[in-house]
PDB file of C-alpha atoms in Angstrom:
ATOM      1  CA  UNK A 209       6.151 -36.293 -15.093  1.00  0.00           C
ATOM      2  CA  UNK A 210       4.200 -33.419 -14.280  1.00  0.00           C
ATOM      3  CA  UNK A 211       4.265 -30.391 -16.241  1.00  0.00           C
ATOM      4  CA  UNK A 212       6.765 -27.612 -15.104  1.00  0.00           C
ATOM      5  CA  UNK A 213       5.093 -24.473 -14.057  1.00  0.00           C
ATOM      6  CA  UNK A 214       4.756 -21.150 -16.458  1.00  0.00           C
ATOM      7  CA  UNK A 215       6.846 -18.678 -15.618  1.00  0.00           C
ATOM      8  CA  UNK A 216       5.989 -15.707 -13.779  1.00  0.00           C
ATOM      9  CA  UNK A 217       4.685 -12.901 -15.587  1.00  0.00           C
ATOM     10  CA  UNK A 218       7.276 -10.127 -16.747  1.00  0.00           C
ATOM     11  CA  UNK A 219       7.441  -6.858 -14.368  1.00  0.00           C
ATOM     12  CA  UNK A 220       5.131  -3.795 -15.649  1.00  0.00           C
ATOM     13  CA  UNK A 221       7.087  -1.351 -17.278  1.00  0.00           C
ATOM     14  CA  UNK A 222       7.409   1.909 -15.354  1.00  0.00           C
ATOM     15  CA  UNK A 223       4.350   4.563 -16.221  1.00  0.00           C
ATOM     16  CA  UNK A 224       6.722   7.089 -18.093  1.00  0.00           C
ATOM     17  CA  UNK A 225       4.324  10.159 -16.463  1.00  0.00           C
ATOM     18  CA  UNK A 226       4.240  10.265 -12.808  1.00  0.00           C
ATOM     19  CA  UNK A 227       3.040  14.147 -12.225  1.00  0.00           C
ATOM     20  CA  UNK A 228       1.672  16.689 -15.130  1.00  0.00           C
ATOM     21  CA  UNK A 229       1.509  20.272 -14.003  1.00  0.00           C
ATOM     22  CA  UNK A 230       4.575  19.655 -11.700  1.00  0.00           C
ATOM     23  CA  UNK A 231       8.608  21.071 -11.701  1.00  0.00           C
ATOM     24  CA  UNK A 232      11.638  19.269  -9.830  1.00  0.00           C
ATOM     25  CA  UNK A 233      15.264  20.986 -10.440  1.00  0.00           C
ATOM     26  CA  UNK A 234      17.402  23.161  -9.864  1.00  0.00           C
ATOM     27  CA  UNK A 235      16.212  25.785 -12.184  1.00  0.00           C
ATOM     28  CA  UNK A 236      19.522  27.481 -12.838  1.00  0.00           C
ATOM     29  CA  UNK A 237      20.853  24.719 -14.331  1.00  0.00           C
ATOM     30  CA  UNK A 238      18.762  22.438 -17.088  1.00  0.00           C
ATOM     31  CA  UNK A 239      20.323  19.629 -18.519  1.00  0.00           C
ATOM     32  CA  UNK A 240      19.268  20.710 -22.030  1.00  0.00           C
ATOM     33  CA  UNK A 241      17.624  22.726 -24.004  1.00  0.00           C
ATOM     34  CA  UNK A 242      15.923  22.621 -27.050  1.00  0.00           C
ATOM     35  CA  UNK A 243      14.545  19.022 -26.219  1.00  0.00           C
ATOM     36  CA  UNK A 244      11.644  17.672 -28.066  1.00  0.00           C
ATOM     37  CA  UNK A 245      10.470  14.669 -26.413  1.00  0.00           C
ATOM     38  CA  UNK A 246      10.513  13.209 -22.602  1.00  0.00           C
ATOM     39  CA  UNK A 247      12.394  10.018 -24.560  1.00  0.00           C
ATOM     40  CA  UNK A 248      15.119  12.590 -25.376  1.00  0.00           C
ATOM     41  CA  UNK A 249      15.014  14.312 -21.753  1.00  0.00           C
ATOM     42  CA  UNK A 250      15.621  10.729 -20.043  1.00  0.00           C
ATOM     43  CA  UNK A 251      18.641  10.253 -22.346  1.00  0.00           C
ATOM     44  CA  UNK A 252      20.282  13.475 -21.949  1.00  0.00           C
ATOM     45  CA  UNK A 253      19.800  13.521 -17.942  1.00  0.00           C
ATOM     46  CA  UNK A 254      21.292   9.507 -18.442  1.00  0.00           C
ATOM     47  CA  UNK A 255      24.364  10.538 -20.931  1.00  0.00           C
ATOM     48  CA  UNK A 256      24.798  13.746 -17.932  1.00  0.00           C
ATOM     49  CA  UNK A 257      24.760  11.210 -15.107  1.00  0.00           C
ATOM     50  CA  UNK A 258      27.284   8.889 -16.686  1.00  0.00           C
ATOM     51  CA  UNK A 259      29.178  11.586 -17.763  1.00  0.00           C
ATOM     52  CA  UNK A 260      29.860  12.315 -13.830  1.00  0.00           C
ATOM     53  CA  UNK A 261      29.937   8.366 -12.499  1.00  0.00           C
ATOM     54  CA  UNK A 262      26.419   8.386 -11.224  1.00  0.00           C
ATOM     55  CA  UNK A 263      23.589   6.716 -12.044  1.00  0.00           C
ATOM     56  CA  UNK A 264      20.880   8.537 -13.820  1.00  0.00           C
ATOM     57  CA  UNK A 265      18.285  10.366 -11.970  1.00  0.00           C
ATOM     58  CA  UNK A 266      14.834   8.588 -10.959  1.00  0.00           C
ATOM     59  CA  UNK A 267      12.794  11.589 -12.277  1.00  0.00           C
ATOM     60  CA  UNK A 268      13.456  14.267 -15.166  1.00  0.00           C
ATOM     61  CA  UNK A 269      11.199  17.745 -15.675  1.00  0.00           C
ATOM     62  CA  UNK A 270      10.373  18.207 -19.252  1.00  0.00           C
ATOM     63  CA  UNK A 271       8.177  21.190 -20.678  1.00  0.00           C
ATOM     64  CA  UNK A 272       7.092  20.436 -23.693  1.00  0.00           C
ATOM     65  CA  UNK A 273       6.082  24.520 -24.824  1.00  0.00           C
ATOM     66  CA  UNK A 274       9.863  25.983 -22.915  1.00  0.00           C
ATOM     67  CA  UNK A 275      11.683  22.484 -24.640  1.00  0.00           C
ATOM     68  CA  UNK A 276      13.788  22.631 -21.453  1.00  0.00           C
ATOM     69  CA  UNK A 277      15.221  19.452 -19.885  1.00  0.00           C
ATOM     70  CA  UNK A 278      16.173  19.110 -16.075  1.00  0.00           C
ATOM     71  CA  UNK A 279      17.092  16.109 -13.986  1.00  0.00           C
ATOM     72  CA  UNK A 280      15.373  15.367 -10.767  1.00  0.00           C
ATOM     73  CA  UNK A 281      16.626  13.520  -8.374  1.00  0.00           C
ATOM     74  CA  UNK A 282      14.503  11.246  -6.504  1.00  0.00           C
ATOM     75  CA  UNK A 283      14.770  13.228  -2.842  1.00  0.00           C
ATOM     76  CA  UNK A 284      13.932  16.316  -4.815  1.00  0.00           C
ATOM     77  CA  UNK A 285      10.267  15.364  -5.338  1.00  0.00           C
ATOM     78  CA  UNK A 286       9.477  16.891  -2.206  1.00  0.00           C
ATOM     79  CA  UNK A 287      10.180  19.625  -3.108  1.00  0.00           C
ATOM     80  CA  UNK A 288       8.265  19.838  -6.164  1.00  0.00           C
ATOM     81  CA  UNK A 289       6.814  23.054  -7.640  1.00  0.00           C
ATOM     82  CA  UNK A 290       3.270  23.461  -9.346  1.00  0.00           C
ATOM     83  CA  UNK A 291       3.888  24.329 -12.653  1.00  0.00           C
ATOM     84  CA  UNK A 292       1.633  24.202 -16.049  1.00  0.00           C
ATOM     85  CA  UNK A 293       4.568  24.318 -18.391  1.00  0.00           C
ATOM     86  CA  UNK A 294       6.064  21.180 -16.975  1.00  0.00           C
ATOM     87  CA  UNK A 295       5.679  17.699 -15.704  1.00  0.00           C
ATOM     88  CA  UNK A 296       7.754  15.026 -13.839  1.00  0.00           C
ATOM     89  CA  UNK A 297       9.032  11.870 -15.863  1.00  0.00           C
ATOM     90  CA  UNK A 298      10.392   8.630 -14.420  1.00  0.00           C
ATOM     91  CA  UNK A 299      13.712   7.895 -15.928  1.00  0.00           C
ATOM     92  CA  UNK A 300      13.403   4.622 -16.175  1.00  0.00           C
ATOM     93  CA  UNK A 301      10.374   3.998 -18.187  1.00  0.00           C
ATOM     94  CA  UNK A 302      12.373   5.418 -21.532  1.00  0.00           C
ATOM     95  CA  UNK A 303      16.119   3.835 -20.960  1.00  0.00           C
ATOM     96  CA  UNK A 304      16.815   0.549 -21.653  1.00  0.00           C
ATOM     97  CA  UNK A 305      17.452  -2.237 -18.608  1.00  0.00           C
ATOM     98  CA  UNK A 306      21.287  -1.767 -18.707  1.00  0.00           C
ATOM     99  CA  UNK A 307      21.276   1.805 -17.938  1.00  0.00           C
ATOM    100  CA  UNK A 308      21.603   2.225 -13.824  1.00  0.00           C
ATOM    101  CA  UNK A 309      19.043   4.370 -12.222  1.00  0.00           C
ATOM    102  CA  UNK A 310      19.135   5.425  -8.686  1.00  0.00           C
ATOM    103  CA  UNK A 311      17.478   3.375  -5.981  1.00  0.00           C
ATOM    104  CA  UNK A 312      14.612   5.289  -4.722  1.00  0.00           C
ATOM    105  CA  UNK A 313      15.023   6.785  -1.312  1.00  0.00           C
ATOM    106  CA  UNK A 314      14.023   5.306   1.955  1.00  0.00           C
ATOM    107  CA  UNK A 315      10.812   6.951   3.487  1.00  0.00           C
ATOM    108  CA  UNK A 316      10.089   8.251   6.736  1.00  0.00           C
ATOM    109  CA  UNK A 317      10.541   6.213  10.350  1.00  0.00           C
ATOM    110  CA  UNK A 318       8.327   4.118  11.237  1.00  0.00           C
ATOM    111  CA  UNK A 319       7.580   3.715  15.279  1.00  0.00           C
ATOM    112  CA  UNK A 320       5.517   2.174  17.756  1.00  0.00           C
ATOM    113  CA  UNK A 321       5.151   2.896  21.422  1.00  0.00           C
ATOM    114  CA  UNK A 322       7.606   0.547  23.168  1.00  0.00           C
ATOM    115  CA  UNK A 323       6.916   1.874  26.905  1.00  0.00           C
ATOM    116  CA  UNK A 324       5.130   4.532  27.982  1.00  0.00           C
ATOM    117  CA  UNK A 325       6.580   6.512  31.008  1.00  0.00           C
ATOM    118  CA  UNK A 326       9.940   5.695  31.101  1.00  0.00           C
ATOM    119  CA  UNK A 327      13.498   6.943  29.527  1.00  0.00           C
ATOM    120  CA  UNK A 328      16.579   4.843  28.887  1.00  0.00           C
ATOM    121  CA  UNK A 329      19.300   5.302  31.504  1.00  0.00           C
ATOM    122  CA  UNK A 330      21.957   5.652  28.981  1.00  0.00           C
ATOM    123  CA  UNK A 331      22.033   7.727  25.682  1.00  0.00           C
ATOM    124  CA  UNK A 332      24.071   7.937  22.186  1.00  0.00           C
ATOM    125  CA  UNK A 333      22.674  11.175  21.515  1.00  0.00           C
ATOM    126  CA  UNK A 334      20.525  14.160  23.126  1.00  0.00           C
ATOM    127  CA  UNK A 335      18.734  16.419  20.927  1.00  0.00           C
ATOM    128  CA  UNK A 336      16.620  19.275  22.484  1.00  0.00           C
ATOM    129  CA  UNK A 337      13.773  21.523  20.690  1.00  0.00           C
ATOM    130  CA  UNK A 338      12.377  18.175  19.411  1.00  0.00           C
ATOM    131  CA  UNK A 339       8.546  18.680  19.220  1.00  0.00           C
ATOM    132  CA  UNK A 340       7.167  15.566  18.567  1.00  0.00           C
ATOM    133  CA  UNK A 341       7.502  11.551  18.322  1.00  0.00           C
ATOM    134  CA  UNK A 342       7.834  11.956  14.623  1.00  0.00           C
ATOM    135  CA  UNK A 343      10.253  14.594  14.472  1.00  0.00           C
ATOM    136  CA  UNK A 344      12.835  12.035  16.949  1.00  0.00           C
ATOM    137  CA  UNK A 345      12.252   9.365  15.159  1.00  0.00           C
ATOM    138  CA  UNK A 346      13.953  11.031  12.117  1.00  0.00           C
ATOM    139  CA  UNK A 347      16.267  12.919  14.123  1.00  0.00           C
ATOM    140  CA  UNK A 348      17.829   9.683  15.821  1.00  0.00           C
ATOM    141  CA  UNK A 349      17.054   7.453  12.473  1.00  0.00           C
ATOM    142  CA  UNK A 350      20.460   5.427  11.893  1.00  0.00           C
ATOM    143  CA  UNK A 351      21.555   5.956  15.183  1.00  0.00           C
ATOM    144  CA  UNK A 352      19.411   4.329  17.448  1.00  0.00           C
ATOM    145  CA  UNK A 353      16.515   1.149  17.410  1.00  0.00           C
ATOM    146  CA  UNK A 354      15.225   2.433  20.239  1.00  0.00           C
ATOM    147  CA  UNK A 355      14.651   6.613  21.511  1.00  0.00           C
ATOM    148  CA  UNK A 356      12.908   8.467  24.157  1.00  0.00           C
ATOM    149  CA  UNK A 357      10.771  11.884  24.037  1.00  0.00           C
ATOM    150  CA  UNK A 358       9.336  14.001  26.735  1.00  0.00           C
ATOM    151  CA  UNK A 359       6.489  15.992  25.373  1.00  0.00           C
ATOM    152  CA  UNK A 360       7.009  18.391  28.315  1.00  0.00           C
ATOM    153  CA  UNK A 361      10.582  18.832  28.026  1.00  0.00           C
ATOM    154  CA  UNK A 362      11.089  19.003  23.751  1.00  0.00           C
ATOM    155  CA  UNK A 363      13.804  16.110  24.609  1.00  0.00           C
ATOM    156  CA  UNK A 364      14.896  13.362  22.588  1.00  0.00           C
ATOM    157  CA  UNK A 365      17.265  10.950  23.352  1.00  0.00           C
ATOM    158  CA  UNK A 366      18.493   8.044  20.997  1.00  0.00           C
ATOM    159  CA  UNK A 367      19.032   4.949  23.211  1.00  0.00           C
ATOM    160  CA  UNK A 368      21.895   2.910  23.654  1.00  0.00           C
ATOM    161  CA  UNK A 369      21.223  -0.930  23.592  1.00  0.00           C
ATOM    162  CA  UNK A 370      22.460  -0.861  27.723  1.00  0.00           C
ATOM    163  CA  UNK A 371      20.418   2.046  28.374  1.00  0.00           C
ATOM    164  CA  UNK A 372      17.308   0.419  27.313  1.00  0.00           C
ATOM    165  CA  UNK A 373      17.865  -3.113  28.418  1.00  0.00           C
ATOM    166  CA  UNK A 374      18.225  -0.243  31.996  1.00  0.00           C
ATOM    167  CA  UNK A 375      15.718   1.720  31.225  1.00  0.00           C
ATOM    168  CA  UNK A 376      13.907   3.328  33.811  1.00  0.00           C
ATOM    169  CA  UNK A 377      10.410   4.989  35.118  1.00  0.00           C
ATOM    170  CA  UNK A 378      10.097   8.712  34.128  1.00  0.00           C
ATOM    171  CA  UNK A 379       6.212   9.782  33.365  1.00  0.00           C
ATOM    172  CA  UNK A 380       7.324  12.620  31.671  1.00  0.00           C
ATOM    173  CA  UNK A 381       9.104  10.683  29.079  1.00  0.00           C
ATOM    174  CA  UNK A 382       7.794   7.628  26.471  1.00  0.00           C
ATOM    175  CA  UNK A 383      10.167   4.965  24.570  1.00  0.00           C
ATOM    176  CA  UNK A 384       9.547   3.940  21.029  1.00  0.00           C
ATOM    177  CA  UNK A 385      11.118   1.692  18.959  1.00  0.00           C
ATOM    178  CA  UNK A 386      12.096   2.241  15.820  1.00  0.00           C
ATOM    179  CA  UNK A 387      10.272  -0.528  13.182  1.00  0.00           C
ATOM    180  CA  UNK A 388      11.427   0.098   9.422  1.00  0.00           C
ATOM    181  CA  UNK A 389      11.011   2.618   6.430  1.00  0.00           C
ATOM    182  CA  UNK A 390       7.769   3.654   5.146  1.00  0.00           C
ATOM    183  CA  UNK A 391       8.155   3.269   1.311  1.00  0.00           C
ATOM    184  CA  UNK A 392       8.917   6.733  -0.554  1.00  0.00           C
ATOM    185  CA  UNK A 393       9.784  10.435   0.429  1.00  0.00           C
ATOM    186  CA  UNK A 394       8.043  12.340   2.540  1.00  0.00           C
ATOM    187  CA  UNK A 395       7.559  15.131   0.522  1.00  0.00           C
ATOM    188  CA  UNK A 396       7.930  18.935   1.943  1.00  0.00           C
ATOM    189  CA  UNK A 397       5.040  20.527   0.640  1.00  0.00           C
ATOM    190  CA  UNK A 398       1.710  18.252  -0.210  1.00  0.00           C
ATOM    191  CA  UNK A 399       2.122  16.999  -3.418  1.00  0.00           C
ATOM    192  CA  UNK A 400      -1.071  16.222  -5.690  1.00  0.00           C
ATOM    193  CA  UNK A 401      -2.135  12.679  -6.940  1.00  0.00           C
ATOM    194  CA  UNK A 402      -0.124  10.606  -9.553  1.00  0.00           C
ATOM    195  CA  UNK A 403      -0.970  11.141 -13.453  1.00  0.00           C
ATOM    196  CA  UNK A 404      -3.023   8.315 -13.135  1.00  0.00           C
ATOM    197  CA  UNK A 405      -5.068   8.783 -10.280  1.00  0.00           C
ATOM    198  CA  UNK A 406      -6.540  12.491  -9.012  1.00  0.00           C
ATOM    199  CA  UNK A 407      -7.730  11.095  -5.608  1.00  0.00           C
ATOM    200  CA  UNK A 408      -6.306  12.804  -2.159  1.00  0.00           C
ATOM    201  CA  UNK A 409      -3.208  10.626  -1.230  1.00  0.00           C
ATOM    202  CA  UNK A 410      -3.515   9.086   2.445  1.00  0.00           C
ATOM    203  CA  UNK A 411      -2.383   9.870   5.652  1.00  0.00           C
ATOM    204  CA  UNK A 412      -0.233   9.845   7.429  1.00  0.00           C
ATOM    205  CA  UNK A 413       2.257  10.391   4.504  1.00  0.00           C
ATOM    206  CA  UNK A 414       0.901  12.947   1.130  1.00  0.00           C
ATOM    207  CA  UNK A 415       3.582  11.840  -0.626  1.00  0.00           C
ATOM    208  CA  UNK A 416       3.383   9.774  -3.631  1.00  0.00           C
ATOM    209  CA  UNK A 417       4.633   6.350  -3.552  1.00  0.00           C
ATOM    210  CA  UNK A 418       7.774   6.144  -5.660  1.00  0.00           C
ATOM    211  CA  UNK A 419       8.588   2.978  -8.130  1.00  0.00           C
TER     212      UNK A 419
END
């Protein structure tokens, strides 16, 4: 008989740093102080997280010079702060594989054109001040596969399955379709490149891919 195949190769650990010269937080409230190491920092925001029925947080801030511990929860990464006394850890590269970590968060929209110059006849929801395809496609995301935006009239409208299936001619409106998730947050601010890598991150998205 033939031989049975190897097995596949174990997963790569997490990189433990994913941003030097960078704060996530609330700064009012640290986990703990007088921490010495980022091993100790992942614990402590673990133990806090437990403590409360939650899984530990994806990222921790740890400053090394202050000693001062923070958790960081992955949507927070976006709004990340530049800051030389700290950098951002990933949890999950210091506990072991039994301790739960939270999933990381589902990215921005993504869209295509589905028909240009029309509008569905029937709608779940109308949103108005919208100011670009982008901005309804997160505005109707959960809500609707389908949505409609008139550039001229800041409208979006999340479909209904019948009002697309009906949907009409309007050239002052476009349909999309909704497609999937990009993979990470979209971060607030631009963040700068991963510890590993200094190069510009890519458009459309400057947020760093998360684990």
């Amino acid at each position: 008989p033939s031989p049975s195949p190897p097995p596949p190769p174990p997963m790569a650990p997490a990189a433990p740093l994913a941003w030097s010269d960078q704060f996530c937080g609330n700064r009012r409230w640290p986990t703990e102080l007088g921490v010495t190491t980022p091993a100790a920092c992942a614990q402590a925001v673990a133990r806090e997280a437990a403590g409360a029925g939650r899984p530990a947080p994806l990222f921790f801030s740890w400053s090394e010079a202050a000693e001062y511990c923070y958790a960081c929860k992955a949507g927070d990464v976006g709004a990340a702060q530049p800051d030389r006394m700290y950098s951002i850890y990933r949890t999950r590269a210091f506990v072991d594989a039994s301790t739960p970590v939270e999933a990381p968060p589902r990215g921005p929209v993504t869209y295509r054109l589905a028909q240009g110059g029309a509008t569905c006849t029937d709608n779940a929801k109308i949103i108005d001040g919208v100011d670009s395809p982008r901005a309804c496609a997160d505005a109707t995301d959960g809500i609707s596969v389908h949505f409609a935006f008139s550039a001229n009239f800041h409208i979006c409208t999340a479909c209904t399955p019948r009002g697309f299936a009906q949907r009409a001619p309007l050239s002052s409106y476009d349909i999309y379709e909704a497609t999937g998730h990009e993979r990470g947050p979209r971060p607030a601010v631009p963040m700068p490149a991963p510890a590993s890598s200094r190069t510009s991150p890519t458009a459309p998205s400057a947020s760093p891919s998360v684990p």
